[in-house]
XYZ file of C-alpha atoms in Angstrom:
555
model
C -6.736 -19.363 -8.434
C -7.670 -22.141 -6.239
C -10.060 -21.305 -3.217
C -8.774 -22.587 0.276
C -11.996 -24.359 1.874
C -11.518 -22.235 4.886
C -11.565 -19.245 3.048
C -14.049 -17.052 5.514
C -14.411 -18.584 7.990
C -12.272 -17.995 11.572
C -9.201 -18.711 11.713
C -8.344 -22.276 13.031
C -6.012 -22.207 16.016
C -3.691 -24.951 14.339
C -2.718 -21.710 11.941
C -2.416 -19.335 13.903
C 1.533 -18.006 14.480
C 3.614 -19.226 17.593
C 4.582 -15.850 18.454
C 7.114 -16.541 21.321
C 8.831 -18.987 18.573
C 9.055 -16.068 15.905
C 10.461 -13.897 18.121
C 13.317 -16.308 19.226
C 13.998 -16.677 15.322
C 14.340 -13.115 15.141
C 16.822 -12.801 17.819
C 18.580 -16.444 17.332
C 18.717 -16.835 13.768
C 21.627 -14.918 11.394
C 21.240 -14.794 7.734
C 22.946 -16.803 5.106
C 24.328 -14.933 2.400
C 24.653 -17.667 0.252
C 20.821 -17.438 0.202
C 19.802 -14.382 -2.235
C 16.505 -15.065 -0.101
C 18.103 -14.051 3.059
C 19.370 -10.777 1.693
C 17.566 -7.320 2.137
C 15.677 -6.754 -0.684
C 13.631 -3.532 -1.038
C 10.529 -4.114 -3.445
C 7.816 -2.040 -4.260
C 7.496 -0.630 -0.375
C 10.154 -1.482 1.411
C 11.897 -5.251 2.842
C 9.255 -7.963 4.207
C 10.166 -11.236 5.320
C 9.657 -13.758 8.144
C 12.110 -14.486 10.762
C 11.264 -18.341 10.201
C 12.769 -18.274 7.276
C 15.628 -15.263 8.074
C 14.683 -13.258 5.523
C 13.753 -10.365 8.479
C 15.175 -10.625 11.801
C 17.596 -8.682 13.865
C 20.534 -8.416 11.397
C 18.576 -7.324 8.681
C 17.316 -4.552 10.918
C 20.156 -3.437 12.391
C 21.873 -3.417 8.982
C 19.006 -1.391 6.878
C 18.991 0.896 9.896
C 22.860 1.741 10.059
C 22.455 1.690 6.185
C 19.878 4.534 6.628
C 22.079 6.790 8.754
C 24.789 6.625 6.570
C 22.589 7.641 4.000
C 21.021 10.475 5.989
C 24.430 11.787 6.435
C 25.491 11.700 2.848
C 22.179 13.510 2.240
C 22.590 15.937 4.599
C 19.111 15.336 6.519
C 19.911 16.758 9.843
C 16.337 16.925 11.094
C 14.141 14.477 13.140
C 13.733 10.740 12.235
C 9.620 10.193 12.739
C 9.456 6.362 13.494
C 6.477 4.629 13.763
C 5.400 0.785 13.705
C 2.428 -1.574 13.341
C 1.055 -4.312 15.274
C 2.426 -7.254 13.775
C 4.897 -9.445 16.060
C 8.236 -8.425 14.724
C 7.243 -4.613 14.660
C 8.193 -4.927 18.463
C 11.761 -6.100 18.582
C 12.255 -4.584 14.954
C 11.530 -1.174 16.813
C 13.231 -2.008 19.758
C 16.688 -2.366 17.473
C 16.296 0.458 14.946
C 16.102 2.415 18.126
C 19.258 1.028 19.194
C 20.878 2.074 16.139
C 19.435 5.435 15.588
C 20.331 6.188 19.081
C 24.005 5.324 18.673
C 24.071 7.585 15.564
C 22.996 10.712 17.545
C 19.788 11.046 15.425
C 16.659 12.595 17.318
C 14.158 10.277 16.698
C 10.099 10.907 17.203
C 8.785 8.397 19.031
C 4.820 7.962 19.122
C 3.117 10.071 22.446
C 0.230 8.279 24.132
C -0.213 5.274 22.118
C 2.213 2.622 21.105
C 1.186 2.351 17.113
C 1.578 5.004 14.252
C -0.291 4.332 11.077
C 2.117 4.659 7.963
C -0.087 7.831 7.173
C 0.252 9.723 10.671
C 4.414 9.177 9.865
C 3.663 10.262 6.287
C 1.700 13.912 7.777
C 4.552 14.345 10.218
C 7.294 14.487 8.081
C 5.473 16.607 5.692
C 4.046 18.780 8.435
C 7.784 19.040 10.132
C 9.273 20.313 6.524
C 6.504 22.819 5.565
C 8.510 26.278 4.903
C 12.010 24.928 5.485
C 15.046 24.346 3.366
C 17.399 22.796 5.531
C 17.227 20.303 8.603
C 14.897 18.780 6.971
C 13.523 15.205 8.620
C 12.423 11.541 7.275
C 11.006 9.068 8.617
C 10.788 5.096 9.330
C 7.856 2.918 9.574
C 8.109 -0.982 10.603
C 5.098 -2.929 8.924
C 4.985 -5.601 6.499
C 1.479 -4.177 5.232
C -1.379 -6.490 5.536
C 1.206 -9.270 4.909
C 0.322 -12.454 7.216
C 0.640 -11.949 11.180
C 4.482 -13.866 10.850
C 5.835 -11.360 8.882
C 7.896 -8.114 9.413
C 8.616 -5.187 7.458
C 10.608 -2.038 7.210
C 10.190 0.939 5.158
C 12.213 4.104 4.530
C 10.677 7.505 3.824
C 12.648 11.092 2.509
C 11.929 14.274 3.684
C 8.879 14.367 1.089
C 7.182 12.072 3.292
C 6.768 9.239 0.494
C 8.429 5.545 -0.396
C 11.788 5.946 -1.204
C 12.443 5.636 -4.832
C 14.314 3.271 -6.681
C 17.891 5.200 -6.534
C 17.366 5.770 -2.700
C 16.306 2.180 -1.743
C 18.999 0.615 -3.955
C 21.828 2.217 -2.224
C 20.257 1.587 0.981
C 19.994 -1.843 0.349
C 23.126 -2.304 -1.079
C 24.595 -1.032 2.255
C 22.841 -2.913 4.169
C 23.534 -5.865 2.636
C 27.913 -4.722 2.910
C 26.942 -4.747 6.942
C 25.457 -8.560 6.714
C 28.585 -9.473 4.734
C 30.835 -7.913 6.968
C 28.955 -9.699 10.275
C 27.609 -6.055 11.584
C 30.960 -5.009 11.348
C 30.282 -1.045 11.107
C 27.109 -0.631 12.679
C 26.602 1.649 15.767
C 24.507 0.473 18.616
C 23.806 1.013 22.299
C 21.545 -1.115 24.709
C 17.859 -0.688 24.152
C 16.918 1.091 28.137
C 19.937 3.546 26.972
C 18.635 4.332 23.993
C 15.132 4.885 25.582
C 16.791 7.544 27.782
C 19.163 9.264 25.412
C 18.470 12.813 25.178
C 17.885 12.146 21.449
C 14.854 10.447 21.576
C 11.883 12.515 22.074
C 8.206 12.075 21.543
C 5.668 13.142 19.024
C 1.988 13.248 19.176
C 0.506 12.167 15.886
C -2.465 10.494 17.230
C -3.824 14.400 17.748
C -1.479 16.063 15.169
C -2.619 13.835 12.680
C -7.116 13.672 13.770
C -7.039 17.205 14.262
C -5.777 17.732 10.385
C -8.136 15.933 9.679
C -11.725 17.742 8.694
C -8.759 20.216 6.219
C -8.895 17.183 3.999
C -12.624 15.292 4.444
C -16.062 16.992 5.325
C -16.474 15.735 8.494
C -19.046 18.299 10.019
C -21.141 17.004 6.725
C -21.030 13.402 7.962
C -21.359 14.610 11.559
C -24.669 16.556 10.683
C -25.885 13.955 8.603
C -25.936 11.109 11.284
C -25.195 8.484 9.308
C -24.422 5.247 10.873
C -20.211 4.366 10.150
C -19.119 0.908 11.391
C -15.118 0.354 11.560
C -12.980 -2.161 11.962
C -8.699 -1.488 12.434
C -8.352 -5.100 11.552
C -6.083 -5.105 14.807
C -3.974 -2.600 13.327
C -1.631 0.789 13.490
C -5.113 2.933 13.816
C -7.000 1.164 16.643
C -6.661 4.312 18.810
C -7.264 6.448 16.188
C -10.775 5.851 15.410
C -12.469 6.863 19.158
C -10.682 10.241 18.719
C -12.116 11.160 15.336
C -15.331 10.108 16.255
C -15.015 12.230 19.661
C -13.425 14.782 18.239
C -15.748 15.193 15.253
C -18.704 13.563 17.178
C -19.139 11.325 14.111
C -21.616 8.412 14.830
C -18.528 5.295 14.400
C -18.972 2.212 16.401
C -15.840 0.236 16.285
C -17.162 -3.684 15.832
C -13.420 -4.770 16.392
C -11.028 -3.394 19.628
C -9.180 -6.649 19.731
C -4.740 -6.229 19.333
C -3.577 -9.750 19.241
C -0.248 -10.405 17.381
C -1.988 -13.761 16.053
C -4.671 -12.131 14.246
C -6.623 -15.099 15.501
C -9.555 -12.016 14.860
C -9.888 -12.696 11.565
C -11.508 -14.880 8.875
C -9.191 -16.697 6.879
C -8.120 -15.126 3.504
C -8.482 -17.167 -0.057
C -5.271 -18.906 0.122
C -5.611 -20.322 4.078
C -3.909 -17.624 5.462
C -4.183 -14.856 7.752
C -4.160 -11.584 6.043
C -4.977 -8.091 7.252
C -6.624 -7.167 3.365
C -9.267 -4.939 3.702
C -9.596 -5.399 -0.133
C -10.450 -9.674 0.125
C -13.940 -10.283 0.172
C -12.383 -13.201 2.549
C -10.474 -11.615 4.923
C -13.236 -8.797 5.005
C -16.090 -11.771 6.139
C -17.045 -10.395 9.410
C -17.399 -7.279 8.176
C -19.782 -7.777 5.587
C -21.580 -9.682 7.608
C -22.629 -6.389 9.718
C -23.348 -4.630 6.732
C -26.788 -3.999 7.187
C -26.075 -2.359 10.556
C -24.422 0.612 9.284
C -25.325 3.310 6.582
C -21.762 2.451 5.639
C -18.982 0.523 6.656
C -14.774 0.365 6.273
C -12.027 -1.036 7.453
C -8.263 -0.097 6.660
C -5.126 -2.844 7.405
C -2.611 -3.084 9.761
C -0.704 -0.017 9.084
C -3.523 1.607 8.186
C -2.297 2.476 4.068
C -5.154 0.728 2.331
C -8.652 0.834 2.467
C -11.905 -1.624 2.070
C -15.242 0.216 2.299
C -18.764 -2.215 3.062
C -22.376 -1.045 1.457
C -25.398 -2.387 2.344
C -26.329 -2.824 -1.539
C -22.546 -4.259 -2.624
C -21.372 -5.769 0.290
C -16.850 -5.392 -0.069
C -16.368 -2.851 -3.258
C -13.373 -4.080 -5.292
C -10.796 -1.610 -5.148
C -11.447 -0.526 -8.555
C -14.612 0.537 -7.935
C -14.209 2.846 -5.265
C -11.217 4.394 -6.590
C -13.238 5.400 -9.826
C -16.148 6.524 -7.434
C -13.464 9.125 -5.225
C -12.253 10.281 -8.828
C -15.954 11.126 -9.887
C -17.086 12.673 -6.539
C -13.672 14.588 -5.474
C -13.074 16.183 -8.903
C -17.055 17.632 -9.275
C -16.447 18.943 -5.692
C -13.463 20.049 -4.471
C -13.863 23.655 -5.723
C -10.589 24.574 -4.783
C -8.566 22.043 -6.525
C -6.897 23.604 -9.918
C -8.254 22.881 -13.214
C -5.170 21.571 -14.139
C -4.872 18.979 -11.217
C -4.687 15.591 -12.475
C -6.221 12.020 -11.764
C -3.590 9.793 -10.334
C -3.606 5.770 -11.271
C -1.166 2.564 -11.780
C -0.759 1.061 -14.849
C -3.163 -1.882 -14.003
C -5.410 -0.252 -12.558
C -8.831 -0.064 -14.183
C -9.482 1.553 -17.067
C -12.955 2.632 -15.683
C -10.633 5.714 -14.124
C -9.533 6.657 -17.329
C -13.285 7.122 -18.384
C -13.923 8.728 -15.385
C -11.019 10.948 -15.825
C -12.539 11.694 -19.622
C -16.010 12.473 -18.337
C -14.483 15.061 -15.760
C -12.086 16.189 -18.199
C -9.240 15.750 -16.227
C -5.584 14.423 -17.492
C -4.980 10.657 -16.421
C -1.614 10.560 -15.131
C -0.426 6.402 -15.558
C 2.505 5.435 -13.892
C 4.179 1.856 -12.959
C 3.181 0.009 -10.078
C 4.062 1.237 -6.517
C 2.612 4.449 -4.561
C 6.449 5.528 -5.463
C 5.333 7.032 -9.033
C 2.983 9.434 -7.067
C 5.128 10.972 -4.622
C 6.020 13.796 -6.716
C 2.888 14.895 -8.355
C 0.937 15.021 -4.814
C 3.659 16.945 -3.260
C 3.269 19.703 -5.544
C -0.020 19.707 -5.738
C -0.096 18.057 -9.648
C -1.947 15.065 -8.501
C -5.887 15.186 -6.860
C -5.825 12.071 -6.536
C -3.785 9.135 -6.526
C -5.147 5.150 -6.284
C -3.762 1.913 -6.988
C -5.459 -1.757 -7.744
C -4.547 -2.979 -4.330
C -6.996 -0.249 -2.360
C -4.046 2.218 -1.928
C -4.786 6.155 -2.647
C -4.576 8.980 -1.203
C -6.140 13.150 -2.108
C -4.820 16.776 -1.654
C -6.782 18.540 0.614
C -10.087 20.447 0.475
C -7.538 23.703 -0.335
C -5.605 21.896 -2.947
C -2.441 21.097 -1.035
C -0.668 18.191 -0.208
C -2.197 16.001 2.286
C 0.251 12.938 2.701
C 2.292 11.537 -0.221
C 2.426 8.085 1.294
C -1.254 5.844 1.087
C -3.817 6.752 3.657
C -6.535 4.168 4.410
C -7.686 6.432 6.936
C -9.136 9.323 4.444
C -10.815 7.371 1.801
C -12.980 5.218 4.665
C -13.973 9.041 5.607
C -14.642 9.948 2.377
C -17.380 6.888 2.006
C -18.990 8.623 4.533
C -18.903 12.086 2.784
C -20.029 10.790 -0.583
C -23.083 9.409 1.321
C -23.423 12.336 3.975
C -23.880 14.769 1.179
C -25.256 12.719 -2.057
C -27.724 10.517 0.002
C -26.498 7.489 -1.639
C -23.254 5.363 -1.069
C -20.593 4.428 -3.323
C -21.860 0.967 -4.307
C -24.833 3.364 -5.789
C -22.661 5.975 -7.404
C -20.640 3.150 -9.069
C -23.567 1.721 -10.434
C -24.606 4.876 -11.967
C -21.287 5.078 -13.339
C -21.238 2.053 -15.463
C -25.023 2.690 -16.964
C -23.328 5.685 -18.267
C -19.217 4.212 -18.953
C -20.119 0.479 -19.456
C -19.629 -2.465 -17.105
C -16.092 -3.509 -16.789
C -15.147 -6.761 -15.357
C -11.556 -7.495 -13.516
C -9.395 -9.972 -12.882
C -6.115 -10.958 -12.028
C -4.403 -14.347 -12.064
C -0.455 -15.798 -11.175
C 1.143 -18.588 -13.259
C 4.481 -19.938 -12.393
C 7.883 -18.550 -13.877
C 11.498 -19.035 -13.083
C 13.497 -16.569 -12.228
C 15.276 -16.505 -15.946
C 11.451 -15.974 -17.407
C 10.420 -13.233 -14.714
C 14.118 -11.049 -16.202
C 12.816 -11.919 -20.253
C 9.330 -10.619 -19.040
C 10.780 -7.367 -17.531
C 13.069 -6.744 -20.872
C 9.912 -7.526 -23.314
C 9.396 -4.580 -25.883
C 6.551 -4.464 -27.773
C 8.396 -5.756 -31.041
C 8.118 -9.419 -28.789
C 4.485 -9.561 -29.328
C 3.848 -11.222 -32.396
C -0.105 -10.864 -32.650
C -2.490 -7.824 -33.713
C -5.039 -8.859 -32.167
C -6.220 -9.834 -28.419
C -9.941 -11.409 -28.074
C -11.254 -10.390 -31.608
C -10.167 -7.117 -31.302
C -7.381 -5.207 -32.720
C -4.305 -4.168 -30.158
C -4.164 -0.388 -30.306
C -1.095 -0.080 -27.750
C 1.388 -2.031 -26.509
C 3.003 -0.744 -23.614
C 6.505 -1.852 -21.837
C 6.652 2.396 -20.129
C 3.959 3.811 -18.423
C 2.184 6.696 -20.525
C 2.592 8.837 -17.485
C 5.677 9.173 -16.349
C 7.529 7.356 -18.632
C 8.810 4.730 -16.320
C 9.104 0.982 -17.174
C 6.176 -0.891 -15.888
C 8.839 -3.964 -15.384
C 6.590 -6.098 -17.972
C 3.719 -5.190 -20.228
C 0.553 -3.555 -21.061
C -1.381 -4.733 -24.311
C -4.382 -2.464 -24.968
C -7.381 -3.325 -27.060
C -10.523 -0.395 -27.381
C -12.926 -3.153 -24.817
C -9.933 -4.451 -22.879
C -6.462 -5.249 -21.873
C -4.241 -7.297 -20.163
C -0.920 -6.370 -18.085
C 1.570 -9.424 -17.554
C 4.282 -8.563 -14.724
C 6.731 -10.571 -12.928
C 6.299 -11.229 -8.914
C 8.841 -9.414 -6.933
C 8.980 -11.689 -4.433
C 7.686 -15.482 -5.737
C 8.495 -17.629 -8.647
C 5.286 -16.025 -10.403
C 4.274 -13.763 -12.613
C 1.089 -11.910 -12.871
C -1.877 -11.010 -14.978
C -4.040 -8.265 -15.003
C -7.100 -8.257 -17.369
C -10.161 -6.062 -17.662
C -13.561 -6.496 -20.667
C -15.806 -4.161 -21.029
C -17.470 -6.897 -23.211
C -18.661 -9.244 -20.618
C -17.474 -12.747 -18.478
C -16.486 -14.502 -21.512
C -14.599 -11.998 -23.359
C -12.496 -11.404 -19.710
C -11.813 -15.108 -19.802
C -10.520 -14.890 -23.750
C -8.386 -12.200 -22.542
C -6.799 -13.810 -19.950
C -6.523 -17.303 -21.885
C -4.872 -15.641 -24.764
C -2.941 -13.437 -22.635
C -1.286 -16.558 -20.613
C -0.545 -17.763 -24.240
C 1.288 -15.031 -25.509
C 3.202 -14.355 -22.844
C 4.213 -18.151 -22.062
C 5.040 -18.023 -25.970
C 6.972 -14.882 -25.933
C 9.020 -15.824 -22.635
C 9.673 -18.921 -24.521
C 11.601 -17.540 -27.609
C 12.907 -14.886 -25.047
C 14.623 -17.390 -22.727
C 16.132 -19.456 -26.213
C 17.277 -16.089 -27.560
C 18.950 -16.023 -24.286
C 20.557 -18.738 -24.459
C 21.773 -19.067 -27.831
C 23.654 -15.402 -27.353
């Protein structure tokens, strides 16, 4: 991919979002639904879009919101609604009409006590910690974040009574509905003025700022860290969990210095990420800049994004750890020492993530449990308890506790930054270390993942590929052992493919959202046999979407 030239460095004001101007467009603006763009469309977590270009804005909520408590009723969920949103600039009026909505529907909804922003974990612990022991009246939840998405973007996410991302059947139907509502010009949808839904006797308050820290040492060591005096540096990236770090470390009297305090719905904070946007990504080396930059400061450093679900984690020796890394580093270091955990509890990871984990799984003896991409897949396994841990490529995981239960089934960037400080409270070296160790012993992978354009005809032949479509045996000298269109796991289509050689793969996948399609690769073999990989791979699959597309046709 092409590197912006202001890549790192602060952001420019001529970039940053006119935030009075996106709000008007997400009051004044109605969707088109001759524009499939302008329709709600759940992906992986939930509906994003920008109310510049109406693909979020005040219908859309109002719609997925009505849309929700029809589906709450045909569920029978009776309990509590736990909403909670992040700091970007539509999470205000986004909140402001869901509330409306919910209100009008005679739904008691939680609203965050003490502090105006709820991390997509704290909503995650509530609904979870709400539904322990019962069977009926059970409650859900809401949270309104586009992710680390750029600072003119909105999002909104629905989560079941297990706590998690809706699944495929349950965000379908939702959608669906909501969509019916934008046909129909709201036509259906209950709603009351804001101040009146503020005061209805339905609304109450929760508090999962305290709720959520004072769980907190029942799923990370924190009197370790506390005794060890380690240095921990932090930044919320502006984000869900800005009032969230001062607690722990009072609470826990860790030594955490927050280097960032700043809320500011332009994110004019931040260095710019590799494309020449803003972007919360505590994973981009980029966006991460002033971090690293204080690396030497701290034993060890994190950071988490704006709703606080993923994770980046600074060392002095490796600066930003790719995602990758650490996640193979918690699988090593959890699984040798949470004593309590079951023998039979398994090691959690996407299809394209690396396959360091699944040597890291082997080592520990521990079942790798693959699934497609999307935190979705692992909702299940850690609510019963099946799953120790559960990562993805993109710096999203989360653990059971130290006692083998369910923590949160939703990603927690909150935990893993803890557990950095763990792993080098109690080992006496970091995680940059450990993973170093780790490939003396495993080998040396490298990673990479590029885009290349597709139309929307190619990106539907990529997600019906079988494996019968691949017309090589081999990838980069070596022979393809697998070929992969379901995820090992679970079963579940990984909405492209996986091609497996014994030193490396590569994953092709269409974009859910752009005219793109992705590729994963990984080597084991070194720089140039990634790039082989990935050259080969682009061939293949540009080849096979080819003939695809002119089967297509001729049929």
């Amino acid at each position: 991919m092409d590197i912006n030239p202001s890549a790192g460095k602060p952001a420019d004001s001529s970039i940053l979002v006119n935030v009075p101007k996106l709000v008007t467009a997400y009051y004044a603006l109605q969707p088109d639904l001759n524009d499939p763009g302008q329709h709600v469309v759940f992906g992986t977590s939930g509906h994003r879009g920008s109310a510049f270009d109406v693909s979020l804005n005040e219908w859309h909520i109002l719609a997925m919101t009505q849309a929700i408590c029809d589906y709450r009723r045909r569920q029978n969920i009776e309990g509590p609604l736990f909403l909670g949103m992040d700091t970007h600039a539509l999470s205000e009026p986004a909140f402001a009409s869901a509330l409306q909505v919910l209100a009008a529907n005679n739904i008691a909804v939680m609203l965050s006590e003490g502090t105006a922003y709820t991390p997509t974990p704290a909503v995650s612990h509530a609904i979870l910690g709400y539904n322990r022991g019962r069977q009926k009246g059970l409650a859900d939840g809401i949270v309104i974040t586009p992710s680390h998405n750029p600072p003119e973007d909105g999002g909104f996410k629905y989560d079941p009574p297990h706590g998690g991302p809706a699944d495929l059947h349950v965000t379908s139907w939702i959608e669906a509905r909501a969509n019916e509502f934008l046909r129909s010009a709201l036509n259906g949808v209950k709603r009351m003025l804001f101040a009146q839904a503020l005061r209805a006797s339905t609304t109450k308050r929760h508090d999962y700022l305290h709720s959520y820290v004072g769980d907190l040492e029942n799923v990370v060591d924190l009197a370790a860290i506390r005794d060890s005096e380690i240095s921990l540096g932090v930044d919320p990236l502006g984000g869900a969990g800005i009032d969230y770090w001062p607690l722990i470390a009072e609470r826990y009297g860790l030594n955490i210095t927050v280097v960032n305090q700043s809320v500011d719905p332009t994110f004019r904070f931040m260095t710019v990420d590799w494309d020449g946007k803003i972007r919360m990504d505590p994973s981009s080396p980029y966006a991460m800049q002033r971090l690293i930059e204080l690396k030497d400061k701290f034993d060890i450093a994190f950071a988490a994004d704006t709703d606080h679900d993923r994770h980046g984690i600074v060392t002095r020796g490796s600066g930003l750890l790719p995602p990758n890394h650490y996640l193979s580093v918690c699988i090593h270091y959890l699984f040798a020492n949470r004593s309590s955990w079951s023998k039979d509890v398994a090691v959690g990871k996407t299809a394209v993530s690396s396959s360091m984990i699944d040597r890291v799984s082997a080592r520990l003896s521990r079942r790798l449990y693959e699934v497609p991409v999307g935190f979705k897949w692992f909702v299940e396994g850690l609510l019963a308890g099946q799953l120790g841990f559960a990562g993805e490529e993109s710096a999203g995981s989360s653990f059971l506790r130290r006692d083998g239960s369910v923590w949160t089934t939703d990603k927690d960037g909150i935990i893993p930054c803890l557990l950095s400080a763990e792993i080098t409270a109690r080992l006496g070296k970091d995680p940059g270390e450990i993973y170093r160790e780790l490939t003396r012993e495993l080998g040396n992978p490298l990673y990479d993942r590029i885009e290349a354009p597709a139309t929307p005809q190619q990106k539907s032949a990529l997600e019906r590929l079988s494996p019968t479509d691949i017309h090589v045996n081999q990838i980069a000298g070596e022979k393809i052992q697998q070929i992969l269109t379901a995820a090992p796991g679970d079963g579940n289509s990984i909405g492209g493919i996986k091609v497996i050689a014994e030193n490396g793969w590569f994953a092709a996948r269409p974009s859910g959202t752009e005219d793109i399609y992705k590729i994963y690769a990984e080597s084991f073999l070194g720089q140039e046999h990634l790039r082989r990989i990935e050259d080969e791979a682009q061939s293949i699959v540009s080849e096979t979407l080819v003939r695809s597309t002119r089967a297509a046709a001729g049929s």
